[in-house]
CSV table of C-alpha atoms in Angstrom, one decimal:
chain,number,residue,atom,x,y,z
A,918,MET,CA,152.6,113.8,77.6
A,919,LEU,CA,151.7,112.0,80.8
A,920,SER,CA,148.4,114.0,81.0
A,921,ASP,CA,147.4,112.5,77.6
A,922,ARG,CA,147.1,109.2,79.3
A,923,PHE,CA,144.7,110.3,81.9
A,924,PHE,CA,141.2,109.0,81.5
A,925,VAL,CA,137.8,110.3,82.5
A,926,SER,CA,137.9,108.6,85.8
A,927,CYS,CA,141.0,110.7,86.7
A,928,ARG,CA,140.1,113.1,89.4
A,929,ALA,CA,142.3,115.9,88.1
A,930,LEU,CA,140.5,115.9,84.8
A,931,ALA,CA,137.1,115.7,86.4
A,932,THR,CA,137.9,118.7,88.6
A,933,CYS,CA,139.3,120.6,85.7
A,934,ALA,CA,136.2,119.8,83.6
A,935,ARG,CA,133.9,121.1,86.3
A,936,LEU,CA,135.9,124.3,87.0
A,937,HIS,CA,136.8,125.3,83.5
A,938,ALA,CA,133.8,124.0,81.6
A,939,LEU,CA,135.8,121.6,79.4
A,940,PRO,CA,134.0,119.6,76.8
A,941,LYS,CA,132.4,116.5,78.3
A,942,GLU,CA,133.3,114.2,75.3
A,943,ALA,CA,136.9,114.4,76.1
A,944,THR,CA,138.4,111.4,77.9
A,945,THR,CA,142.0,112.8,77.9
A,946,PHE,CA,143.4,116.3,78.2
A,947,LYS,CA,144.7,116.0,74.6
A,948,GLU,CA,141.2,115.5,73.3
A,949,VAL,CA,140.1,118.6,75.1
A,950,LYS,CA,142.6,120.6,73.0
A,951,ILE,CA,141.4,118.9,69.8
A,952,ILE,CA,137.7,119.4,70.6
A,953,ARG,CA,138.3,123.1,71.5
A,954,LYS,CA,140.0,123.7,68.1
A,955,GLU,CA,137.0,122.8,66.1
A,956,PRO,CA,134.9,125.9,65.4
A,957,ALA,CA,131.1,125.9,65.9
A,958,LYS,CA,129.4,124.9,62.6
A,959,GLU,CA,126.6,127.4,62.4
A,960,THR,CA,126.9,128.7,58.9
A,961,PRO,CA,125.2,126.5,56.2
A,962,PRO,CA,127.5,124.9,53.7
A,963,PRO,CA,127.8,126.8,50.4
A,964,PRO,CA,125.6,125.6,47.5
A,965,LYS,CA,127.3,122.9,45.5
A,966,THR,CA,128.4,123.8,42.0
A,967,PHE,CA,127.7,121.5,39.1
A,968,LEU,CA,131.4,120.8,38.5
A,969,SER,CA,132.0,119.8,42.1
A,970,LEU,CA,129.0,117.6,42.1
A,971,LEU,CA,130.2,115.9,38.9
A,972,ARG,CA,133.7,115.5,40.1
A,973,ASN,CA,132.5,113.8,43.3
A,974,SER,CA,129.8,111.7,41.7
A,975,LYS,CA,129.4,108.0,41.4
A,976,PHE,CA,129.4,108.3,37.6
A,977,ILE,CA,133.0,109.6,37.6
A,978,GLU,CA,134.0,107.1,40.3
A,979,LEU,CA,132.6,104.3,38.1
A,980,GLY,CA,134.8,105.2,35.2
A,981,ASP,CA,134.5,102.7,32.3
A,982,PRO,CA,131.3,100.9,33.0
A,983,ARG,CA,132.5,97.7,31.2
A,984,GLY,CA,132.9,94.9,33.7
A,985,LYS,CA,131.9,96.9,36.7
A,986,LEU,CA,129.8,95.3,39.5
A,987,VAL,CA,126.9,97.4,40.6
A,988,GLU,CA,123.7,96.9,42.5
A,989,GLY,CA,120.4,98.0,40.9
A,990,ARG,CA,116.7,98.0,41.7
A,991,VAL,CA,114.2,96.3,39.5
A,992,MET,CA,111.9,99.0,38.2
A,993,GLN,CA,109.7,97.0,35.9
A,994,VAL,CA,109.0,93.3,35.1
A,995,VAL,CA,107.7,92.5,31.6
A,996,GLY,CA,107.3,88.8,31.2
A,997,ASP,CA,110.7,87.3,31.9
A,998,ASP,CA,112.5,90.6,31.4
A,999,LEU,CA,113.7,92.6,34.4
A,1000,TYR,CA,114.3,96.4,33.9
A,1001,ILE,CA,117.0,97.3,36.4
A,1002,ASP,CA,117.9,100.9,37.5
A,1003,TRP,CA,121.6,100.9,38.4
A,1004,GLY,CA,121.9,104.7,38.6
A,1005,GLY,CA,122.8,105.5,35.0
A,1006,LYS,CA,120.8,107.0,32.2
A,1007,PHE,CA,119.3,103.8,30.9
A,1008,LEU,CA,117.8,100.7,32.6
A,1009,ALA,CA,119.6,97.4,32.2
A,1010,VAL,CA,117.4,94.6,30.8
A,1011,CYS,CA,118.2,91.1,32.0
A,1012,GLN,CA,116.4,87.8,31.8
A,1013,ARG,CA,114.8,86.6,35.0
A,1014,PRO,CA,116.6,83.4,36.2
A,1015,ILE,CA,114.6,80.2,36.8
A,1016,LYS,CA,115.8,79.8,40.4
A,1017,ASN,CA,114.0,82.1,42.9
A,1018,GLN,CA,112.0,83.6,40.1
A,1019,GLU,CA,109.1,84.6,42.3
A,1020,LYS,CA,111.5,86.9,44.3
A,1021,PHE,CA,112.5,88.9,41.2
A,1022,ILE,CA,109.7,91.5,41.4
A,1023,ARG,CA,109.5,95.3,41.2
A,1024,GLY,CA,111.5,96.7,44.1
A,1025,ALA,CA,114.0,93.8,44.4
A,1026,VAL,CA,117.7,94.8,44.6
A,1027,VAL,CA,120.0,92.8,42.3
A,1028,ARG,CA,123.7,92.6,41.6
A,1029,ILE,CA,124.7,93.0,38.0
A,1030,ARG,CA,127.9,93.2,35.9
A,1031,LEU,CA,127.7,96.1,33.5
A,1032,LEU,CA,128.7,95.4,29.9
A,1033,ASP,CA,127.6,98.7,28.3
A,1034,ALA,CA,125.9,101.8,29.7
A,1035,GLU,CA,124.1,102.4,26.4
A,1036,LEU,CA,123.6,99.9,23.6
A,1037,SER,CA,124.3,102.1,20.6
A,1038,SER,CA,126.4,101.6,17.5
A,1039,ARG,CA,126.9,102.9,14.0
A,1040,PHE,CA,125.4,100.7,11.3
A,1041,LEU,CA,126.6,100.6,7.7
A,1042,GLY,CA,125.3,103.5,5.6
A,1043,SER,CA,124.0,105.7,8.5
A,1044,THR,CA,125.4,109.0,9.6
A,1045,ILE,CA,124.3,108.6,13.2
A,1046,ASP,CA,124.4,105.9,15.8
A,1047,LEU,CA,121.3,103.8,16.3
A,1048,THR,CA,120.5,103.5,20.0
A,1049,LEU,CA,118.4,100.8,21.8
A,1050,LEU,CA,117.8,103.1,24.8
A,1051,GLU,CA,118.8,100.5,27.3
A,1052,ALA,CA,122.0,99.3,29.1
A,1053,ASP,CA,123.6,95.9,28.7
A,1054,ALA,CA,124.3,93.9,31.9
A,1055,LYS,CA,124.7,90.3,33.1
A,1056,LEU,CA,122.5,89.4,36.1
A,1057,LEU,CA,124.6,87.9,38.9
A,1058,GLY,CA,122.1,87.5,41.7
A,1059,LEU,CA,119.5,88.8,44.1
A,1060,VAL,CA,120.5,91.0,47.1
A,1061,SER,CA,117.1,91.6,48.6
A,1062,SER,CA,113.5,91.3,47.6
A,1063,PRO,CA,110.3,92.7,49.0
A,1064,LEU,CA,109.1,89.2,49.3
A,1065,GLY,CA,111.8,88.2,51.8
A,1066,ARG,CA,115.4,87.3,52.2
A,1067,SER,CA,117.2,85.3,49.6
A,1068,SER,CA,120.4,83.4,49.3
A,1069,LYS,CA,123.2,85.1,47.4
A,1070,HIS,CA,124.5,83.3,44.3
B,64,MET,CA,93.7,147.7,10.2
B,65,PRO,CA,93.4,144.4,12.1
B,66,LEU,CA,89.6,144.6,11.7
B,67,PHE,CA,89.9,144.8,7.9
B,68,ARG,CA,92.2,141.8,7.8
B,69,ILE,CA,89.9,139.7,10.0
B,70,PHE,CA,86.9,140.4,7.7
B,71,PHE,CA,89.0,139.5,4.6
B,72,ASN,CA,89.8,136.1,6.2
B,73,MET,CA,86.2,135.5,7.0
B,74,THR,CA,85.0,136.1,3.5
B,75,SER,CA,87.8,133.8,2.2
B,76,ILE,CA,86.4,130.9,4.2
B,77,GLY,CA,82.9,131.6,2.9
B,78,LEU,CA,81.2,133.0,6.0
B,79,MET,CA,79.0,136.0,5.2
B,80,ARG,CA,77.1,136.6,8.4
B,81,PRO,CA,78.0,139.8,10.3
B,82,VAL,CA,79.9,139.3,13.5
B,83,THR,CA,78.9,141.3,16.6
B,84,SER,CA,80.6,139.8,19.5
B,85,HIS,CA,84.4,140.0,19.8
B,86,SER,CA,85.0,136.5,20.9
B,87,ALA,CA,82.7,135.1,18.2
B,88,MET,CA,85.0,136.9,15.8
B,89,CYS,CA,88.0,135.2,17.3
B,90,ARG,CA,86.4,131.8,17.0
B,91,LEU,CA,85.8,132.3,13.3
B,92,LEU,CA,89.4,133.2,12.6
B,93,ARG,CA,91.7,130.6,11.1
B,94,THR,CA,93.1,128.6,13.8
B,95,SER,CA,96.5,130.2,14.0
B,96,SER,CA,97.0,131.3,17.6
B,97,VAL,CA,99.1,134.2,18.7
B,98,PRO,CA,102.0,132.9,20.7
B,99,LEU,CA,103.8,133.9,23.8
B,100,CYS,CA,102.9,136.3,26.6
B,101,CYS,CA,99.9,137.7,24.9
B,102,PRO,CA,97.9,139.7,27.5
B,103,ASP,CA,94.5,138.3,28.3
B,104,THR,CA,92.8,141.4,27.1
B,105,LEU,CA,94.2,141.0,23.6
B,106,LEU,CA,92.1,138.2,22.3
B,107,HIS,CA,92.4,138.8,18.6
B,108,ARG,CA,94.4,136.2,16.9
B,109,VAL,CA,96.6,137.7,14.2
B,110,PRO,CA,95.8,135.8,11.0
B,111,ALA,CA,98.6,133.6,9.6
B,112,SER,CA,98.8,135.7,6.4
B,113,CYS,CA,100.0,138.6,8.5
B,114,VAL,CA,102.8,136.7,10.2
B,115,GLN,CA,104.3,134.7,7.4
B,116,LYS,CA,107.7,136.4,7.8
B,117,TRP,CA,107.7,136.2,11.5
B,118,SER,CA,109.6,133.5,13.3
B,119,PRO,CA,108.3,132.5,16.8
B,120,ARG,CA,111.2,134.4,18.4
B,121,CYS,CA,110.4,137.5,16.4
B,122,CYS,CA,106.8,137.3,17.6
B,123,LEU,CA,108.1,137.1,21.2
B,124,ARG,CA,110.1,140.3,20.8
B,125,ARG,CA,107.3,142.2,19.2
B,126,LEU,CA,104.7,141.3,21.7
B,127,HIS,CA,106.9,142.0,24.6
B,128,GLY,CA,107.6,145.4,23.2
B,129,GLY,CA,103.9,146.4,22.9
B,130,THR,CA,102.3,147.9,25.9
B,131,VAL,CA,99.1,146.5,27.4
B,132,ALA,CA,97.5,149.9,27.5
B,133,SER,CA,97.7,150.4,23.7
B,134,THR,CA,96.4,147.0,23.0
B,135,ALA,CA,93.6,147.3,25.5
B,136,ALA,CA,92.6,150.6,24.0
B,137,ALA,CA,92.6,149.0,20.5
B,138,LYS,CA,90.5,146.2,21.8
B,139,THR,CA,87.8,148.3,23.5
B,140,ALA,CA,87.5,150.4,20.3
B,141,LEU,CA,86.4,147.3,18.4
B,142,VAL,CA,84.0,145.6,20.8
B,143,THR,CA,80.8,146.4,22.6
B,144,PRO,CA,81.1,144.1,25.6
B,145,THR,CA,78.1,142.5,27.2
B,146,PRO,CA,79.0,141.9,30.9
B,147,SER,CA,77.4,138.9,32.5
B,148,SER,CA,74.8,139.3,35.3
B,149,SER,CA,76.5,137.3,38.0
B,150,ASN,CA,80.2,137.6,39.1
B,151,SER,CA,80.2,134.5,41.2
B,152,ASN,CA,81.1,131.0,40.0
B,153,GLU,CA,82.4,132.3,36.6
B,154,SER,CA,85.6,130.3,36.7
B,155,THR,CA,84.1,127.1,38.1
B,156,ARG,CA,81.7,126.4,35.3
B,157,PRO,CA,83.2,123.8,32.9
B,158,GLY,CA,83.0,126.0,29.8
B,159,ALA,CA,84.1,129.1,31.6
B,160,ARG,CA,87.4,129.3,29.8
B,161,PHE,CA,85.6,129.5,26.4
B,162,ASP,CA,82.8,131.8,27.2
B,163,ASP,CA,81.3,134.4,24.9
B,164,VAL,CA,82.0,137.2,27.3
B,165,HIS,CA,85.5,138.2,28.0
B,166,PRO,CA,86.3,137.1,31.6
B,167,ASP,CA,87.7,140.6,32.4
B,168,PHE,CA,84.2,142.0,32.2
B,169,ALA,CA,83.0,139.6,34.7
B,170,LEU,CA,85.1,141.4,37.3
B,171,ASP,CA,84.1,144.6,39.1
B,172,SER,CA,85.9,147.7,37.9
B,173,ALA,CA,88.3,148.0,40.9
B,174,THR,CA,89.6,144.4,40.4
B,175,ARG,CA,89.8,144.9,36.7
B,176,GLN,CA,92.0,148.0,37.1
B,177,ARG,CA,94.2,146.1,39.5
B,178,TRP,CA,94.4,143.2,37.1
B,179,LEU,CA,95.4,145.4,34.2
B,180,SER,CA,98.1,147.1,36.2
B,181,GLU,CA,99.4,143.8,37.4
B,182,LEU,CA,99.5,142.6,33.7
B,183,ARG,CA,101.7,145.7,33.0
B,184,THR,CA,104.1,145.1,35.9
B,185,SER,CA,104.3,141.3,35.2
B,186,LEU,CA,106.0,141.9,31.9
B,187,THR,CA,108.6,144.4,33.2
B,188,HIS,CA,109.4,142.4,36.4
B,189,PRO,CA,112.6,140.3,35.9
B,190,ASP,CA,111.2,137.3,37.8
B,191,TYR,CA,107.6,137.9,38.5
B,192,PHE,CA,106.9,134.3,39.7
B,193,SER,CA,110.3,133.7,41.5
B,194,VAL,CA,111.2,130.8,39.3
B,195,THR,CA,114.8,131.0,40.4
B,196,ASP,CA,113.7,129.6,43.8
B,197,MET,CA,112.1,126.6,42.3
B,198,PHE,CA,115.2,124.4,42.0
B,199,THR,CA,119.0,124.2,42.5
B,200,VAL,CA,121.7,122.6,40.3
B,201,GLU,CA,121.9,119.8,42.9
B,202,ASP,CA,118.3,118.9,42.2
B,203,LEU,CA,119.0,118.8,38.5
B,204,PHE,CA,122.1,116.6,39.1
B,205,ASN,CA,120.2,114.2,41.4
B,206,ALA,CA,117.5,113.9,38.7
B,207,ARG,CA,120.3,112.7,36.3
B,208,LEU,CA,119.6,115.5,33.8
B,209,HIS,CA,123.3,115.8,32.9
B,210,LEU,CA,123.6,112.4,31.4
B,211,GLY,CA,123.7,112.4,27.6
B,212,HIS,CA,123.9,109.7,25.0
B,213,LYS,CA,127.1,108.5,23.4
B,214,GLU,CA,129.3,110.6,21.1
B,215,GLY,CA,128.1,108.7,18.0
B,216,SER,CA,124.6,110.1,18.3
B,217,LEU,CA,125.5,113.6,19.1
B,218,ASN,CA,123.6,116.3,17.2
B,219,ASP,CA,125.9,119.1,16.0
B,220,TYR,CA,123.4,121.8,17.2
B,221,MET,CA,123.7,120.5,20.7
B,222,ARG,CA,127.4,121.1,21.0
B,223,PRO,CA,127.1,124.5,22.7
B,224,TYR,CA,125.2,122.8,25.6
B,225,ILE,CA,127.5,120.0,26.4
B,226,LEU,CA,130.4,120.1,29.0
B,227,GLY,CA,132.3,117.3,27.3
B,228,SER,CA,132.4,113.5,27.2
B,229,ARG,CA,133.9,110.9,29.4
B,230,LEU,CA,134.7,107.6,27.8
B,231,SER,CA,132.4,108.5,25.0
B,232,HIS,CA,129.5,109.3,27.3
B,233,ILE,CA,128.4,112.9,26.9
B,234,ILE,CA,127.8,115.2,29.9
B,235,ILE,CA,125.4,118.0,29.4
B,236,ASP,CA,126.5,121.3,31.0
B,237,LEU,CA,123.9,122.0,33.7
B,238,ASP,CA,125.3,125.5,34.2
B,239,LYS,CA,123.9,126.2,30.7
B,240,THR,CA,120.7,124.3,31.5
B,241,VAL,CA,119.9,126.4,34.6
B,242,PRO,CA,119.2,129.8,32.9
B,243,ARG,CA,117.3,128.2,30.0
B,244,LEU,CA,115.1,126.3,32.5
B,245,HIS,CA,114.5,129.6,34.3
B,246,LYS,CA,113.3,131.2,31.1
B,247,ALA,CA,111.1,128.2,30.2
B,248,LEU,CA,109.5,128.1,33.7
B,249,ASN,CA,109.0,131.9,33.7
B,250,PHE,CA,107.3,131.6,30.2
B,251,LEU,CA,105.0,128.8,31.3
B,252,ALA,CA,104.0,130.7,34.4
B,253,HIS,CA,103.2,133.8,32.4
B,254,ILE,CA,101.1,131.8,29.9
B,255,ALA,CA,99.2,130.2,32.8
B,256,PHE,CA,98.8,133.6,34.4
B,257,ARG,CA,97.0,134.8,31.3
B,258,ASN,CA,94.7,131.8,31.2
B,259,GLY,CA,96.6,130.1,28.3
B,260,ILE,CA,96.2,126.5,27.3
B,261,ILE,CA,99.3,124.4,27.8
B,262,LEU,CA,99.7,120.9,26.2
B,263,PHE,CA,102.1,118.3,27.5
B,264,VAL,CA,103.5,116.1,24.8
B,265,ALA,CA,105.6,113.0,25.6
B,266,ARG,CA,106.2,110.0,23.5
B,267,GLN,CA,108.1,107.8,25.9
B,268,GLN,CA,105.7,104.9,26.3
B,269,GLN,CA,106.8,104.1,29.8
B,270,TYR,CA,106.0,107.5,31.1
B,271,GLN,CA,102.8,108.4,29.2
B,272,PHE,CA,100.5,107.7,32.1
B,273,MET,CA,102.7,109.6,34.6
B,274,VAL,CA,102.7,112.7,32.3
B,275,GLU,CA,98.9,112.5,31.8
B,276,GLU,CA,98.5,112.5,35.6
B,277,ILE,CA,100.8,115.4,36.1
B,278,ALA,CA,99.1,117.4,33.4
B,279,ALA,CA,95.7,116.6,35.0
B,280,GLY,CA,97.1,117.7,38.3
B,281,CYS,CA,97.7,121.2,37.1
B,282,LYS,CA,94.5,121.2,35.1
B,283,GLU,CA,96.2,121.4,31.8
B,284,TYR,CA,96.2,119.1,28.8
B,285,ALA,CA,98.4,116.2,27.7
B,286,HIS,CA,98.8,114.2,24.5
B,287,THR,CA,101.1,111.2,24.9
B,288,ARG,CA,99.6,108.8,22.3
B,289,TRP,CA,100.1,108.4,18.6
B,290,TRP,CA,100.0,111.9,17.0
B,291,ALA,CA,97.3,112.0,14.3
B,292,GLY,CA,98.4,114.2,11.4
B,293,GLY,CA,96.6,117.5,11.2
B,294,VAL,CA,95.7,117.8,14.9
B,295,LEU,CA,97.2,121.3,14.9
B,296,THR,CA,97.4,122.2,11.2
B,297,ASN,CA,94.0,120.8,10.2
B,298,SER,CA,92.1,120.9,13.5
B,299,THR,CA,88.7,121.9,12.1
B,300,SER,CA,88.6,118.7,10.0
B,301,GLN,CA,90.1,116.5,12.7
B,302,PHE,CA,87.7,117.6,15.5
B,303,GLY,CA,84.8,118.5,13.3
B,304,CYS,CA,84.5,122.1,14.7
B,305,MET,CA,86.5,125.2,15.4
B,306,VAL,CA,88.9,124.6,18.2
B,307,ARG,CA,91.1,126.8,20.3
B,308,LEU,CA,94.7,125.6,19.9
B,309,PRO,CA,97.2,125.4,22.7
B,310,ASP,CA,99.0,128.6,23.6
B,311,ALA,CA,102.1,126.7,24.6
B,312,ILE,CA,103.3,123.1,24.1
B,313,ILE,CA,105.7,121.3,26.4
B,314,LEU,CA,107.7,118.7,24.6
B,315,LEU,CA,109.1,116.3,27.2
B,316,SER,CA,110.7,114.4,24.3
B,317,ILE,CA,111.6,115.8,20.9
B,318,HIS,CA,111.7,112.3,19.4
B,319,ASN,CA,108.9,109.8,18.9
B,320,HIS,CA,109.2,106.1,19.6
B,321,ILE,CA,111.3,105.5,16.4
B,322,LEU,CA,113.8,108.3,17.2
B,323,ASP,CA,112.4,110.5,14.5
B,324,ASN,CA,111.3,114.1,15.3
B,325,ASN,CA,107.8,114.3,16.8
B,326,ILE,CA,105.2,115.8,14.5
B,327,ALA,CA,104.3,118.2,17.3
B,328,TYR,CA,107.8,119.6,17.0
B,329,TYR,CA,107.2,120.7,13.4
B,330,ASP,CA,103.5,121.5,13.6
B,331,ALA,CA,103.9,123.8,16.7
B,332,ALA,CA,106.5,125.8,14.7
B,333,ARG,CA,104.1,125.9,11.7
B,334,MET,CA,101.2,127.1,13.8
B,335,ARG,CA,103.4,129.7,15.7
B,336,ILE,CA,102.7,127.9,19.0
B,337,PRO,CA,105.7,128.4,21.2
B,338,THR,CA,107.3,125.3,22.6
B,339,VAL,CA,109.2,124.4,25.7
B,340,GLY,CA,111.3,121.4,24.8
B,341,VAL,CA,113.6,119.0,26.7
B,342,VAL,CA,116.4,118.5,24.2
B,343,ASP,CA,118.8,115.6,24.7
B,344,THR,CA,122.2,115.3,23.0
B,345,ASN,CA,120.7,113.4,20.0
B,346,CYS,CA,117.9,116.0,19.4
B,347,ASP,CA,117.8,119.0,17.1
B,348,PRO,CA,117.0,122.0,19.2
B,349,ARG,CA,116.5,124.5,16.4
B,350,LEU,CA,112.7,124.6,16.2
B,351,VAL,CA,112.1,124.7,19.9
B,352,THR,CA,111.3,128.2,21.3
B,353,TYR,CA,112.6,127.5,24.8
B,354,PRO,CA,115.0,124.6,24.6
B,355,VAL,CA,116.1,123.0,27.9
B,356,PRO,CA,119.2,120.9,27.4
B,357,ALA,CA,118.7,117.8,29.6
B,358,SER,CA,118.3,114.1,29.5
B,359,ASP,CA,114.8,112.9,28.5
B,360,ASP,CA,115.4,109.1,28.9
B,361,SER,CA,115.3,108.2,32.6
B,362,LYS,CA,112.2,108.2,34.8
B,363,HIS,CA,113.8,110.5,37.3
B,364,SER,CA,114.5,113.2,34.7
B,365,VAL,CA,111.1,113.1,33.0
B,366,GLU,CA,109.3,113.1,36.3
B,367,PHE,CA,111.4,115.9,37.7
B,368,LEU,CA,111.0,118.2,34.7
B,369,ALA,CA,107.2,117.4,34.2
B,370,LYS,CA,106.6,118.2,37.9
B,371,LEU,CA,108.7,121.4,37.7
B,372,PHE,CA,106.7,122.6,34.7
B,373,ALA,CA,103.5,121.8,36.4
B,374,ALA,CA,104.6,123.7,39.5
B,375,ALA,CA,105.4,126.8,37.4
B,376,ILE,CA,102.0,126.6,35.8
B,377,MET,CA,100.3,126.3,39.2
B,378,ARG,CA,102.3,129.4,40.4
B,379,GLY,CA,100.9,131.4,37.4
B,380,LYS,CA,97.4,130.2,38.0
B,381,GLU,CA,97.5,130.9,41.8
B,382,LYS,CA,98.8,134.4,41.2
B,383,ARG,CA,96.0,135.0,38.7
B,384,LYS,CA,93.4,133.7,41.2
B,385,SER,CA,94.8,135.9,44.0
B,386,ILE,CA,94.7,139.1,42.0
B,387,ARG,CA,91.3,138.5,40.4
B,388,GLY,CA,89.8,137.2,43.6
B,389,GLU,CA,88.2,134.3,41.8
């Protein structure tokens, strides 16, 4: 429609807006129609169910953790080991690199490639898996550090 | 009947002096504590010989079924109470919880009547402490409580609580966790309401300090170090004197550091101390009185659950304080 192409500076639209209390955000007549169709959101959203939360979670989106690139936060540093929280159940443990090592401190955000979300396997003779209670990942580089900016590897 | 059994136990441990005060009698009993929502007025501990055939859950049902009025009447028939001279500052003294005189007799009669009637209503009310308002499923989800271990370490007794597995990673069904968490929080609040001792036990080394702080924050006890054998089962020898055992134990992890079951898990069941336990997919939930199927491995989950239990305990304590006017 021709009226769709009228903009806010158009006198006809301005007059219309004043007389009929049209929404001010509209720059064309078509937008007026669209804005008016949206109902006022007053009712609070319904409480989320566990199944819907799970379905829309990052865990499901991740899929198979093997080979996935994620960003994690360093939660603890023990010697040269960094304990990285990537959002899963267990922390990934990686060796601190020699370059920029003073920047790899608690609170630093790092990029890792996940290899396993939980290091557990069945050993010969046992009925149950033995778990190391940690995730396996390869440290790729530093994203940000509380000590300052860093170069990405 | 109970009086006869108590004297029998006393002679069996070689004590011949007559007992006059009720609480002194309790202290001389063998250290098996009566579990669950035992009203504050019922201070006798039923000796272990009487409860050999009772499971912790059976004790629960029996004590819930008994009325406060009947037990209070039985108690007053046995004891000649000696009320203390001053009402003020009773609860603030360090040893106030372990006094000779029953704390109910430190109150004036109007408050005592109100307290006794509240004790009665608290057991019949479906949600006396409104624990259903304390959290939502989304809070549990954000605390990563639904993440389980892998399929290879699944305990068969945890199968009813899991939703399923995705690429061998088990998901715990939080819709099953929610009602069990409500029951656990309600139970803890009731125990705190009745001045019970609650012990936090956690064996994850990385969270031991955090758990100790949270327990201290709600003025309860924590044991997150190496568990010496006999702490519950042989407490008199371990501590060198008679001790009052915890009335409830919160196990924030069923396993110890070598993924074997915690000694507290077995000993609490032996001593008839009810437990609230966070059971992960590789744990055996059978000896836990109030199992809460949830992850116990990430900091978010341990912190969330410990703080939630502490909040329930504080609710119980605050309600007790508001009714008794202490």
